CSV table of C-alpha atoms in Angstrom, one decimal:
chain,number,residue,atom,x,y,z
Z,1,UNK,CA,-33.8,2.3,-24.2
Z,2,UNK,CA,-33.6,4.7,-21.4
Z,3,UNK,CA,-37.0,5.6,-19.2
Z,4,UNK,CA,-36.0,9.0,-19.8
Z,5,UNK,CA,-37.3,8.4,-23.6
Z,6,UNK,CA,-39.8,6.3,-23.2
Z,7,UNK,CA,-41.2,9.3,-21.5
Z,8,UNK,CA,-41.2,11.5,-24.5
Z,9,UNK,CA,-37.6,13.4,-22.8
Z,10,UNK,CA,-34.8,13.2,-24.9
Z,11,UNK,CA,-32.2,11.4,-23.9
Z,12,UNK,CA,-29.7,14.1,-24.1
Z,13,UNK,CA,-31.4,16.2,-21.1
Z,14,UNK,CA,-30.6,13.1,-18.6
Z,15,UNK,CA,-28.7,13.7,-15.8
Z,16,UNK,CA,-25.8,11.8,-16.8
Z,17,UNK,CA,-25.7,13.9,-20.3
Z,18,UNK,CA,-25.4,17.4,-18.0
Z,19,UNK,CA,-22.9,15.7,-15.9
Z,20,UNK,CA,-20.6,14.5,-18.6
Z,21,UNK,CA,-20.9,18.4,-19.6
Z,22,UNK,CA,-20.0,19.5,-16.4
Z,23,UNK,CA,-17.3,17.4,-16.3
Z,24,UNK,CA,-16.1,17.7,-19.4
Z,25,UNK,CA,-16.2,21.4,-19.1
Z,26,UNK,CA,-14.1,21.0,-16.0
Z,27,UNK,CA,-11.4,18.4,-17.9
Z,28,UNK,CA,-10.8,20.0,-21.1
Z,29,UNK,CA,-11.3,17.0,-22.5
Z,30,UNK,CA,-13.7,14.4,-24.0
Z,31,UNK,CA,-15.2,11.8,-21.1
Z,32,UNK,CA,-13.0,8.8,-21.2
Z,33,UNK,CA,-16.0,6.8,-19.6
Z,34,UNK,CA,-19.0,6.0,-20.1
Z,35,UNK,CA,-21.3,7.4,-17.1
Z,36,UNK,CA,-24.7,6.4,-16.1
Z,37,UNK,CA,-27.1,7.9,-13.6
Z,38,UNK,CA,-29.6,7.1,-11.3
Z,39,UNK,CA,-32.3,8.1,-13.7
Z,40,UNK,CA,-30.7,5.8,-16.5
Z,41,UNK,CA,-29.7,8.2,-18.5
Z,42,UNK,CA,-26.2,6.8,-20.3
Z,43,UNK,CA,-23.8,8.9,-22.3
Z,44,UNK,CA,-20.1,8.1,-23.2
Z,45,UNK,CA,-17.9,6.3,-25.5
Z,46,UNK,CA,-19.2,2.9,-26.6
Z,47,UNK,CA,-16.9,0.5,-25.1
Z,48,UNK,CA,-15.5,2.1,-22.6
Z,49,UNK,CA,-15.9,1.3,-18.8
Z,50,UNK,CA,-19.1,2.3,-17.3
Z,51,UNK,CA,-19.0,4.4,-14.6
Z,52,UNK,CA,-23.0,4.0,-12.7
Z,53,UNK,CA,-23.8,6.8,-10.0
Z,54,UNK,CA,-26.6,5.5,-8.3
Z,55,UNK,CA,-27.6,8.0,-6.4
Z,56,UNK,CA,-28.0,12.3,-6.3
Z,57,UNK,CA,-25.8,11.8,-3.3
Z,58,UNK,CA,-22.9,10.5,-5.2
Z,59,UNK,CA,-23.2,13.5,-6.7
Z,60,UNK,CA,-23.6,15.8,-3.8
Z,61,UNK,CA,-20.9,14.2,-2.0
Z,62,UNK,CA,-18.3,15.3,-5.1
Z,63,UNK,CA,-19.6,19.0,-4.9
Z,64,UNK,CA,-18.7,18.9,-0.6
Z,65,UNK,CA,-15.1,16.5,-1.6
Z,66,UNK,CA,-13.6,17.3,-5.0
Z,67,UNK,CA,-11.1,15.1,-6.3
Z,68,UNK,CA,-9.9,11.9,-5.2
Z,69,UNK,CA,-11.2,11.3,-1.4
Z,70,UNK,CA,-14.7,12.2,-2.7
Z,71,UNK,CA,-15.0,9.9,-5.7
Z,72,UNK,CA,-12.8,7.2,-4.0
Z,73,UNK,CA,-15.9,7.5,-0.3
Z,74,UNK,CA,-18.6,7.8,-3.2
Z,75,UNK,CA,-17.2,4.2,-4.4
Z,76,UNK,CA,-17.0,2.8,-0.9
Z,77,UNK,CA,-20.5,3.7,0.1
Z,78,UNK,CA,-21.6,1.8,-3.1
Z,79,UNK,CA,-23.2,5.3,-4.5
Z,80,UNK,CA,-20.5,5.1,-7.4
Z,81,UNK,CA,-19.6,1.7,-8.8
Z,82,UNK,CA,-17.7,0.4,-12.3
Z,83,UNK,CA,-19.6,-2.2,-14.2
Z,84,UNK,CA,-17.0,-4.6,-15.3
Z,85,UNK,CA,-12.8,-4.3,-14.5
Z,86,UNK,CA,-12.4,-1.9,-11.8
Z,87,UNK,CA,-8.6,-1.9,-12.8
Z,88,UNK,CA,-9.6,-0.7,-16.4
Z,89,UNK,CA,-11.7,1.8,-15.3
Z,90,UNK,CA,-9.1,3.7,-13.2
Z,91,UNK,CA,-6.3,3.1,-16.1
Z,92,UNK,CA,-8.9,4.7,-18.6
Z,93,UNK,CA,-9.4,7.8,-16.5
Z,94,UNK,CA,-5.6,7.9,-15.3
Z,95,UNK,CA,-4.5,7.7,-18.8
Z,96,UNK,CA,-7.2,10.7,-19.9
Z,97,UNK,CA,-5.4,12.7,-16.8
Z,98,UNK,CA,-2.0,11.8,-18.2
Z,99,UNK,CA,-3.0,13.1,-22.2
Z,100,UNK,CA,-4.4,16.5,-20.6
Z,101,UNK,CA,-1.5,17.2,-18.5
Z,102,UNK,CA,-0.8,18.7,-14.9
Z,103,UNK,CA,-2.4,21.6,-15.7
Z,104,UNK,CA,-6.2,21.6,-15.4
Z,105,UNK,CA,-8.8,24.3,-17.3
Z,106,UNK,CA,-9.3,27.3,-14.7
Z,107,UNK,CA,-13.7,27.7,-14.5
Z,108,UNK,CA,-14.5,30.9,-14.5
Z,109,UNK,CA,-16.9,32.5,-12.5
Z,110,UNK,CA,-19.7,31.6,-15.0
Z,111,UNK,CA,-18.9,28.3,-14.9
Z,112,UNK,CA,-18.8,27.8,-11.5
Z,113,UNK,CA,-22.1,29.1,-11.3
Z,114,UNK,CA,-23.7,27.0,-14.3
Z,115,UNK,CA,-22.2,23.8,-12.4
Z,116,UNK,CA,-24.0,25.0,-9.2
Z,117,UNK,CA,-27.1,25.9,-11.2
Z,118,UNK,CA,-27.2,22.2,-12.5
Z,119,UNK,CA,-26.1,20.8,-9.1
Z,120,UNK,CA,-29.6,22.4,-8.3
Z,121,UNK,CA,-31.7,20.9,-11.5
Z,122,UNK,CA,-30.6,17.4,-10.6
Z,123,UNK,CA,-31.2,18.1,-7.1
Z,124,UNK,CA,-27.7,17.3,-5.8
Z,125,UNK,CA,-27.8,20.1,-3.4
Z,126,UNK,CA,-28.0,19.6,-0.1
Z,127,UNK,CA,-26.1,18.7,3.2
Z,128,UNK,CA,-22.8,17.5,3.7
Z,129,UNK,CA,-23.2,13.2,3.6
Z,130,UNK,CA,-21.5,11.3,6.6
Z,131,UNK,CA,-17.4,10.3,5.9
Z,132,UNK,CA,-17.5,6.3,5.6
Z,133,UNK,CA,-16.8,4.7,9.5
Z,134,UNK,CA,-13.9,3.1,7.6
Z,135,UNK,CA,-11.9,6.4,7.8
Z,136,UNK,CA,-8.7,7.0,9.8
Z,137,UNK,CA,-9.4,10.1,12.4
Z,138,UNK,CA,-6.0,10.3,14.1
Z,139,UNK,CA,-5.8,13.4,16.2
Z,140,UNK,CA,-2.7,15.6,17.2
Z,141,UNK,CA,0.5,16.4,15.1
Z,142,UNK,CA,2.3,13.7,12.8
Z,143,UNK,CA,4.5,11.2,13.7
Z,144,UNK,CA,4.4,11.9,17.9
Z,145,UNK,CA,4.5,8.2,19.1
Z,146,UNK,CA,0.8,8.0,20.2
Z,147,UNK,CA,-0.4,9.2,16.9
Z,148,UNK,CA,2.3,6.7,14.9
Z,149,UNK,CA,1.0,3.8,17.0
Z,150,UNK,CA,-3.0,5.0,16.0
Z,151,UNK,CA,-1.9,5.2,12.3
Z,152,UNK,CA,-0.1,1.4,12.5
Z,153,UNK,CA,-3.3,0.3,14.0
Z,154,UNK,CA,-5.8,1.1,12.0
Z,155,UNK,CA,-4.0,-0.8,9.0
Z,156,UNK,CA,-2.0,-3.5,10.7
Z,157,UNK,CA,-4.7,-4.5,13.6
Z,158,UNK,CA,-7.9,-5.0,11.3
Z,159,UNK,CA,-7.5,-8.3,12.7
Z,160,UNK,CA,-5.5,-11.2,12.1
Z,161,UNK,CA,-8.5,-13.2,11.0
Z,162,UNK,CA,-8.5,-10.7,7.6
Z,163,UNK,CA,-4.9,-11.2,6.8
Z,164,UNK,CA,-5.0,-14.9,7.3
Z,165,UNK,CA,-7.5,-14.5,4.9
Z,166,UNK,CA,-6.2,-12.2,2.4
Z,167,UNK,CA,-2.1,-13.4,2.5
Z,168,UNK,CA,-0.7,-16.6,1.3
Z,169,UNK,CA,0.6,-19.2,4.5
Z,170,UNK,CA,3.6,-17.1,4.9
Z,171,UNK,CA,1.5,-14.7,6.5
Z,172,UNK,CA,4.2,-11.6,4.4
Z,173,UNK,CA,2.4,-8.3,3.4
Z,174,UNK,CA,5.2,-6.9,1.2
Z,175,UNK,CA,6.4,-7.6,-2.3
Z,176,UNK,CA,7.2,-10.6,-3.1
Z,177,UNK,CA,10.2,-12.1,-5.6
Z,178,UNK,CA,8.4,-13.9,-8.5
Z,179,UNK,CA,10.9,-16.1,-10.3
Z,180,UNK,CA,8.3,-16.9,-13.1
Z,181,UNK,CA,4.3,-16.3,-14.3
Z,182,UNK,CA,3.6,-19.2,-12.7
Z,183,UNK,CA,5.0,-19.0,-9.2
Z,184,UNK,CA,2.9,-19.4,-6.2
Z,185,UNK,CA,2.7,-16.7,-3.9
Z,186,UNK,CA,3.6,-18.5,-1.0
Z,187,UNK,CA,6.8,-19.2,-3.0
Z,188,UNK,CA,7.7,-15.8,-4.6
Z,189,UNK,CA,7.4,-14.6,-0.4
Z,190,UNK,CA,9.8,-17.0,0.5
Z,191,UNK,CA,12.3,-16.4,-2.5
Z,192,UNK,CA,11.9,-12.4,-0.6
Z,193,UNK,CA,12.7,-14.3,2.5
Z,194,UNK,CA,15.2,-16.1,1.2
Z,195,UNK,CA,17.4,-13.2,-0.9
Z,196,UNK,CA,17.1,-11.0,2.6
Z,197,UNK,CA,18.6,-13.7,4.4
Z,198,UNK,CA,21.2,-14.1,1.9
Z,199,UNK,CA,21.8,-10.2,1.4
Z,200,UNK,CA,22.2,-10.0,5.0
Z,201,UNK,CA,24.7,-12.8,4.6
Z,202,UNK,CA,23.2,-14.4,7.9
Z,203,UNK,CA,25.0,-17.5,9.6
Z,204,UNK,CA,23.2,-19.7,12.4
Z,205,UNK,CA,23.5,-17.7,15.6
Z,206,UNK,CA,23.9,-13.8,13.7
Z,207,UNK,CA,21.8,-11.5,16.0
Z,208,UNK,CA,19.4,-9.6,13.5
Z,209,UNK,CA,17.0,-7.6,14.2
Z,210,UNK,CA,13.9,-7.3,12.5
Z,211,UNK,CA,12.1,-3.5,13.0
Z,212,UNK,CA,8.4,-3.8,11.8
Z,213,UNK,CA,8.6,-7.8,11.4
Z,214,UNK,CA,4.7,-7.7,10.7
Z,215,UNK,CA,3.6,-11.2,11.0
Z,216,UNK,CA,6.7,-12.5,11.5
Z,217,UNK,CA,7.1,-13.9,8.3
Z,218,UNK,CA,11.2,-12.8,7.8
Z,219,UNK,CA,11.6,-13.3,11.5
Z,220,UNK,CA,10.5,-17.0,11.5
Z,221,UNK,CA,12.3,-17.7,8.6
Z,222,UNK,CA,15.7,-17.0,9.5
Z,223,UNK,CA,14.9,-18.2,13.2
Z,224,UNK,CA,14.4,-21.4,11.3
Z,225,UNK,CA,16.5,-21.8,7.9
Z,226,UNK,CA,19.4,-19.8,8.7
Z,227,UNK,CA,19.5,-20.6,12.9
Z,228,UNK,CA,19.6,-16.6,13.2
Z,229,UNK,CA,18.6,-14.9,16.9
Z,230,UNK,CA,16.0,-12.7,16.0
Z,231,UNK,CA,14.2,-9.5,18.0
Z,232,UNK,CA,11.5,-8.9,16.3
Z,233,UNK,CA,9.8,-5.5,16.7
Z,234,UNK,CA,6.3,-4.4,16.1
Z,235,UNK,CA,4.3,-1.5,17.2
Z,236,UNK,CA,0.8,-3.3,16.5
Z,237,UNK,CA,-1.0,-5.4,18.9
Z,238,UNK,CA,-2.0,-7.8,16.4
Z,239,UNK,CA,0.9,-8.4,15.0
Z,240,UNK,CA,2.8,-9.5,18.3
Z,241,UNK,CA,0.3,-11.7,19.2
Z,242,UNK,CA,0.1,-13.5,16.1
Z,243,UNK,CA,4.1,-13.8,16.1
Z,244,UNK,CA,4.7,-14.7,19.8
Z,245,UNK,CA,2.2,-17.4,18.9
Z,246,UNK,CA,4.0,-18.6,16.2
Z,247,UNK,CA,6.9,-18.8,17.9
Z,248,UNK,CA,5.9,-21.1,20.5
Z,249,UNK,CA,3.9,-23.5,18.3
Z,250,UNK,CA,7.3,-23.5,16.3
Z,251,UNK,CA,9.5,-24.2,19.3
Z,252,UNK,CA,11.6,-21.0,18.4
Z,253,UNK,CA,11.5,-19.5,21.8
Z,254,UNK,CA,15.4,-19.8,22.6
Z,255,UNK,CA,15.7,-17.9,18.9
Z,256,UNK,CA,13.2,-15.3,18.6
Z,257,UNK,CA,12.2,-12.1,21.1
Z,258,UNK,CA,9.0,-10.8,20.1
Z,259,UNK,CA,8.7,-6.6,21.3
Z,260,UNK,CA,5.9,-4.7,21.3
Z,261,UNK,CA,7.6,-0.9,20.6
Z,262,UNK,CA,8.2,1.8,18.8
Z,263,UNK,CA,11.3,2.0,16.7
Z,264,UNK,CA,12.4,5.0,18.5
Z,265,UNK,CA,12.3,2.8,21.9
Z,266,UNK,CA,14.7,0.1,21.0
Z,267,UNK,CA,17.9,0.5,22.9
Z,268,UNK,CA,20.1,-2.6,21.5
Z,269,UNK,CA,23.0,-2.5,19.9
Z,270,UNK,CA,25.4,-4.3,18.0
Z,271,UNK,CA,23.3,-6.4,15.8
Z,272,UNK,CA,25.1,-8.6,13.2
Z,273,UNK,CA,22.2,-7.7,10.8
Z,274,UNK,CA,19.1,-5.1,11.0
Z,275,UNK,CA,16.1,-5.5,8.5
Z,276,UNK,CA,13.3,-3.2,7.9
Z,277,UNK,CA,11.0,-4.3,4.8
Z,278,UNK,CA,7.9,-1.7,4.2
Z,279,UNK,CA,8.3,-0.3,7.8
Z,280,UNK,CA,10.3,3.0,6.6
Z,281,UNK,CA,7.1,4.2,4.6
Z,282,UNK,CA,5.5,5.0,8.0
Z,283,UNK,CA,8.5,7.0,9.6
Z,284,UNK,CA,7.7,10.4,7.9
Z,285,UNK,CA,9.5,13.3,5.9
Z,286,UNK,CA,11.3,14.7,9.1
Z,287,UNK,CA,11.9,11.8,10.9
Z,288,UNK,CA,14.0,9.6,8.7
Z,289,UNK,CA,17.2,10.9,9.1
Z,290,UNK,CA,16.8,10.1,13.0
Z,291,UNK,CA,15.5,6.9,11.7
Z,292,UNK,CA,18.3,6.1,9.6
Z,293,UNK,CA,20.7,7.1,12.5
Z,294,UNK,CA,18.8,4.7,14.8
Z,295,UNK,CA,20.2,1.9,12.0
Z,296,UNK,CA,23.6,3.0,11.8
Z,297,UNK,CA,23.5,2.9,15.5
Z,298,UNK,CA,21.9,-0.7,15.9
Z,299,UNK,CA,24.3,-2.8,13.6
Z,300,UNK,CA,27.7,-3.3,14.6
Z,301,UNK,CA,30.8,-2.2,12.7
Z,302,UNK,CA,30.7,-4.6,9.4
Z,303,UNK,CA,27.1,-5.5,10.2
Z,304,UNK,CA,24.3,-5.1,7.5
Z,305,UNK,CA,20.9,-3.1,6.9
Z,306,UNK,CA,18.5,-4.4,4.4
Z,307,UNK,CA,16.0,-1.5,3.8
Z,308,UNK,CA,13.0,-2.9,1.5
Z,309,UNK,CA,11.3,0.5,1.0
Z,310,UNK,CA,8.5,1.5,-1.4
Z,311,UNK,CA,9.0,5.1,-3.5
Z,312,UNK,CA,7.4,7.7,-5.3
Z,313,UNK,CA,8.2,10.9,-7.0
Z,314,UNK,CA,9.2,13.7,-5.6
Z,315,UNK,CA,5.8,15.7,-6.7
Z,316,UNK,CA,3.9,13.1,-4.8
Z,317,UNK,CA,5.4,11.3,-1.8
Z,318,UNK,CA,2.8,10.8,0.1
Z,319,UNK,CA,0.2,8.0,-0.6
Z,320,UNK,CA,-2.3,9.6,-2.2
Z,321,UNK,CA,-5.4,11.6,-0.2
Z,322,UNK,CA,-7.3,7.9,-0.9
Z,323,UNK,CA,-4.6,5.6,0.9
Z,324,UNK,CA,-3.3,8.5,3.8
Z,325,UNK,CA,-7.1,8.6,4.7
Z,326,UNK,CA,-8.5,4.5,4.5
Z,327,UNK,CA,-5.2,2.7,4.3
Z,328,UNK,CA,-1.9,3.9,5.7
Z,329,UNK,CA,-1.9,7.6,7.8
Z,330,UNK,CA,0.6,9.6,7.6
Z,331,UNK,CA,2.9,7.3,5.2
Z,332,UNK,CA,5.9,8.7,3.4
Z,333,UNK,CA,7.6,7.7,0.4
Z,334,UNK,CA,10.3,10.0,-1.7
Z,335,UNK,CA,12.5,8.8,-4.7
Z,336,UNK,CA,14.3,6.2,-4.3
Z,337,UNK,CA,18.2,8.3,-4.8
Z,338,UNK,CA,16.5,10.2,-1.8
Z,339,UNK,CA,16.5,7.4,0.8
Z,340,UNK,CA,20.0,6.0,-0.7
Z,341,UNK,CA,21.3,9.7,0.4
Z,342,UNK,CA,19.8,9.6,3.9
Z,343,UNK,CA,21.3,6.4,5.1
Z,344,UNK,CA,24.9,7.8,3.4
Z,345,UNK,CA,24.4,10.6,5.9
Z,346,UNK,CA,23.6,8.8,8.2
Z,347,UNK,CA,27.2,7.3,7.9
Z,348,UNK,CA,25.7,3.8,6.0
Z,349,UNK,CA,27.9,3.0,2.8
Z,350,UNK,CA,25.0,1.3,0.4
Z,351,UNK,CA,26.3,-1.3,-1.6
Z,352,UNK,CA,23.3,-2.6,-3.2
Z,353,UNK,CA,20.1,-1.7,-4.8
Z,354,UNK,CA,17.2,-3.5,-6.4
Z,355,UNK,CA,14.4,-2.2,-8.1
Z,356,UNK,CA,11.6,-4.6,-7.6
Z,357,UNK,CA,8.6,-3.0,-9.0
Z,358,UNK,CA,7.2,-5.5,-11.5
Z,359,UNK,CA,7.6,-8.0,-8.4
Z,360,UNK,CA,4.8,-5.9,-6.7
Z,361,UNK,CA,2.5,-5.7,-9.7
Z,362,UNK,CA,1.9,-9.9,-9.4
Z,363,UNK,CA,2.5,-9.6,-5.7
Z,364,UNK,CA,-0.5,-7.0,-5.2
Z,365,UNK,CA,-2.8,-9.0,-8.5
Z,366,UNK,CA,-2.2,-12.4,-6.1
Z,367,UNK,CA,-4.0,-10.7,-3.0
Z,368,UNK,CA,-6.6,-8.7,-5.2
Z,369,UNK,CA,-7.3,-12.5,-6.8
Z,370,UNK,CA,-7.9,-13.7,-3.7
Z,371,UNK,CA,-10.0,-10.5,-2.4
Z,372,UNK,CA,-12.7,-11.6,-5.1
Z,373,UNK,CA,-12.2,-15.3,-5.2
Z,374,UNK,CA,-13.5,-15.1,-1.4
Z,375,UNK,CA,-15.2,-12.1,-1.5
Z,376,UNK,CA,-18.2,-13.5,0.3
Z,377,UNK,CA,-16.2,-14.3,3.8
Z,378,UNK,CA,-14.4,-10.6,3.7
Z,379,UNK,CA,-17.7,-9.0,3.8
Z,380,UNK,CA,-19.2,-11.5,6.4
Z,381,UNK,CA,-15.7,-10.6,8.4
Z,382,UNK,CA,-15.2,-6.8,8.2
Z,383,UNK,CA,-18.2,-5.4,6.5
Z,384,UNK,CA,-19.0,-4.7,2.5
Z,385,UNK,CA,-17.7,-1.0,3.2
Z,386,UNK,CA,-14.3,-2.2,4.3
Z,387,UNK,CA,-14.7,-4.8,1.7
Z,388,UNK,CA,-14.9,-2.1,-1.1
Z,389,UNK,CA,-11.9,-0.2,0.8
Z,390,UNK,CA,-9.8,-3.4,0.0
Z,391,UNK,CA,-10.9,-3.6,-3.4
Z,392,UNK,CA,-10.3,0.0,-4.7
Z,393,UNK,CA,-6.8,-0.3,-2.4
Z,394,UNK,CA,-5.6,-3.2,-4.0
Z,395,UNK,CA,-6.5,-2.4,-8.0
Z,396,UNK,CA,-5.2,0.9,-7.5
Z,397,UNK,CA,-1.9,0.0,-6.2
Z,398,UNK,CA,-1.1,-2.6,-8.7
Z,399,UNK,CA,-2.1,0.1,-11.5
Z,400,UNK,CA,0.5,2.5,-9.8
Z,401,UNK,CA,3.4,-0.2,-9.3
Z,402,UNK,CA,2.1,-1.4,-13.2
Z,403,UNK,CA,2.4,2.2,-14.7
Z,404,UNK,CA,5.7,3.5,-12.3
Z,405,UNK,CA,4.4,6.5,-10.3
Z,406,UNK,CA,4.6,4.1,-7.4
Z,407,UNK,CA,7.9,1.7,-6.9
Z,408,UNK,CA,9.5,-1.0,-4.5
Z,409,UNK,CA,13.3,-1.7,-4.0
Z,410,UNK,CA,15.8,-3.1,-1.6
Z,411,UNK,CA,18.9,-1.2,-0.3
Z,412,UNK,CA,21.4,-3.1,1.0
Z,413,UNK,CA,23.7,-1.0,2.8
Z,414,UNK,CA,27.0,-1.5,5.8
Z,415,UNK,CA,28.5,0.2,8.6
Z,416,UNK,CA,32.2,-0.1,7.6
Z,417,UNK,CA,34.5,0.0,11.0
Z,418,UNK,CA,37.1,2.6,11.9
Z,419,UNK,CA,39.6,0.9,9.0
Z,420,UNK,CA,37.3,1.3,6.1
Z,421,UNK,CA,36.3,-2.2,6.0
Z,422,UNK,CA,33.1,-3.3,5.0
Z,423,UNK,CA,32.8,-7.2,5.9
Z,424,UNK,CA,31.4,-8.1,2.6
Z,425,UNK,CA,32.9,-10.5,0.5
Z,426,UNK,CA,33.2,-9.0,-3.2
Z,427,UNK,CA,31.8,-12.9,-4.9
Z,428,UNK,CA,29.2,-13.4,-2.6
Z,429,UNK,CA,26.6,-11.4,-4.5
Z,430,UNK,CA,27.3,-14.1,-7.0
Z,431,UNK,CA,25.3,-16.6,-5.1
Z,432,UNK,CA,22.3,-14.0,-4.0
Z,433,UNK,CA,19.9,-15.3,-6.8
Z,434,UNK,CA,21.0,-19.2,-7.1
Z,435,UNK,CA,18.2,-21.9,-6.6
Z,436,UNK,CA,15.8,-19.2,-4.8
Z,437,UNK,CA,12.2,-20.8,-6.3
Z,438,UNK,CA,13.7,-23.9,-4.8
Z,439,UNK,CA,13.7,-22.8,-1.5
């Protein structure tokens, strides 16, 4: 029984009954959750996920941030919070978005001022609450190299301590290639590692280089399977530390060249094979044709590009106000016929593409699983804030990859010399796919 009754108010005149008005006013449509409030008021389907604002400032932060930023800071303060599956909650409200459609009910002037009037009642009003530490604050204009290197750090240098925690041995943060339910991580990233290599068609002594290599995880494989000569490029700190390490506990410095740089700084040439996987998301809108020329210019004639990219519709190609703000600044993504197009003007012939968006669904449930399986040693590490910024990060990306607004896919494209030819051989896609969960 709510305290609200057992002091002789009915339950209906709690604040989370003239919220879910509000709300529902502002929808057009039913509540799909069940909401709570600080006072314990509850309204809502039975069944449903309950949402719980703890606080008037969960409240009053919504009225300063509409929309996604302010519920998604409201839920890393801890002021909102889902009792139960996360993941169901945000495919219960996603789905209501979906059945009412793009357009949303216009509030009239009257409403506006009823929802202000109540803001007042449930004393919601007030100033503005602090934006969560945890938020990017880049400064100047997008994609200059100073601002690219402060967006790549706030992800990729958390520390490595996090993402030894968080990924599987391999140390690889990009989709993986599940051959089956039941495949270890650790496996599904080196079948990835594997069907690059292969795609690539690399031999022992091809010179490929690897642009955004991360932890090294594609770099150290093909340095050791395949015998490659690998540069590996990285613009985060971090990351070159952790792979120049590597290297030299692995004994692969006569294979591997670890660089510290931007993209736009690399002045080789003539690679047999150039890889970028998840690194093309952070280029930007304007900048990827140049990008895309800076491939075609690094890979020698009948050399190959492997592009592992993630996409998004056209209506939405950024990451979402949630991820551009906590996650990854400034990141790009457009449809995937898009990026085929600019790497054909950019005088690459693509031969290939794969969509592997089901891949990231297990790929993404894997980390998440071991997010709350060690939940304990996050927060001790980076803080229950950054904690929740993982969590929401995680859920909400598998929904997206789960439901297709957001997907993954390799394009594997040549640079064809002066005669037409491309330098691969027509079976050899044949044997892409054998005997990878063996590897």
């Amino acid at each position: 029984m709510s305290p609200l009754s057992l002091l002789g108010t009915p339950a209906r005149t709690g604040a989370a009954h003239r919220i879910a008005a509000l709300v529902e006013d502002a929808l057009g449509t039913p509540l799909p959750v069940r909401l709570r409030a600080w006072d314990g008021s509850e309204t809502g389907p039975s069944g449903a996920p309950v949402v719980v604002l703890r606080s008037r400032r969960a409240l009053r932060r919504l009225l300063w941030q509409p929309g996604e930023l302010g519920l998604a800071q409201a839920y890393i303060t801890g002021e909102i919070d889902v009792e139960g599956d996360l993941a169901e909650g945000l495919r219960t409200v996603w789905a209501a978005g979906r059945e009412r459609g793009a357009h949303t009910p216009r509030l009239s002037l009257a409403d506006r001022a009823r929802a202000v009037g109540e803001a007042v009642r449930l004393g919601a009003i007030g100033p503005r609450p602090p934006v969560p530490a945890s938020q990017a604050r880049l400064r100047g204009d997008r994609h200059t190299k100073a601002r690219d290197r402060a967006a790549i750090s706030h992800h990729y240098d958390l520390s490595n301590d996090f993402y030894r925690l968080l990924l599987d041995d391999t140390m690889a943060y990009s989709c993986g290639y599940w051959s089956a339910e039941d495949t270890d991580p650790a496996d599904a990233q080196r079948a990835k590692l594997e069907l690059i290599c292969r795609k690539l068609g690399l031999a022992p002594g091809a010179r490929l280089l690897d642009i955004g290599c991360g932890w090294g995880s594609l770099t150290l494989y093909a340095a050791e399977q395949h015998k490659a000569q690998v540069t590996a490029v990285t613009l985060a700190r971090e990351q070159a530390a952790y792979v120049r390490e590597q290297v030299k506990k692995r004994g692969l410095e006569q294979r591997v060249e670890v660089v510290c740089q931007d993209y736009r700084d690399i002045t080789g040439s003539a690679y047999d094979a150039v890889a970028t996987v998840e690194m093309g998301e952070h280029v930007g809108d304007a900048e990827y044709p140049a990008f895309a020329a800076a491939l075609h210019r690094m890979v020698r004639p009948e050399g190959r590009v492997l592009v592992q990219q993630m996409s998004r519709g056209a209506n939405a190609p950024g990451g979402g106000a949630f991820i551009e703000a906590y996650i990854a600044p400034d990141m790009h993504m457009r449809p995937l016929g898009d990026t085929v197009g600019l790497l054909e003007a950019a005088g690459l012939e693509v031969r290939s593409t794969e969509s592997m968006r089901e891949h990231y669904v297990r790929t993404v449930a894997a980390w998440h699983q071991t997010l709350e399986r060690r939940w304990d040693e996050f927060v001790a590490l980076v803080g229950d804030e950054t904690a929740r910024v993982w969590r929401l990060y995680l859920v909400g990306g598998a929904l997206a990859f789960e439901e297709g607004r957001m997907g993954v896919d390799q394009i594997l494209s040549v640079r064809r010399d002066r005669a037409g030819a491309s330098g691969l051989d027509l079976s050899e896609a044949a044997d892409w796919y054998r005997n990878l969960e063996q590897r």
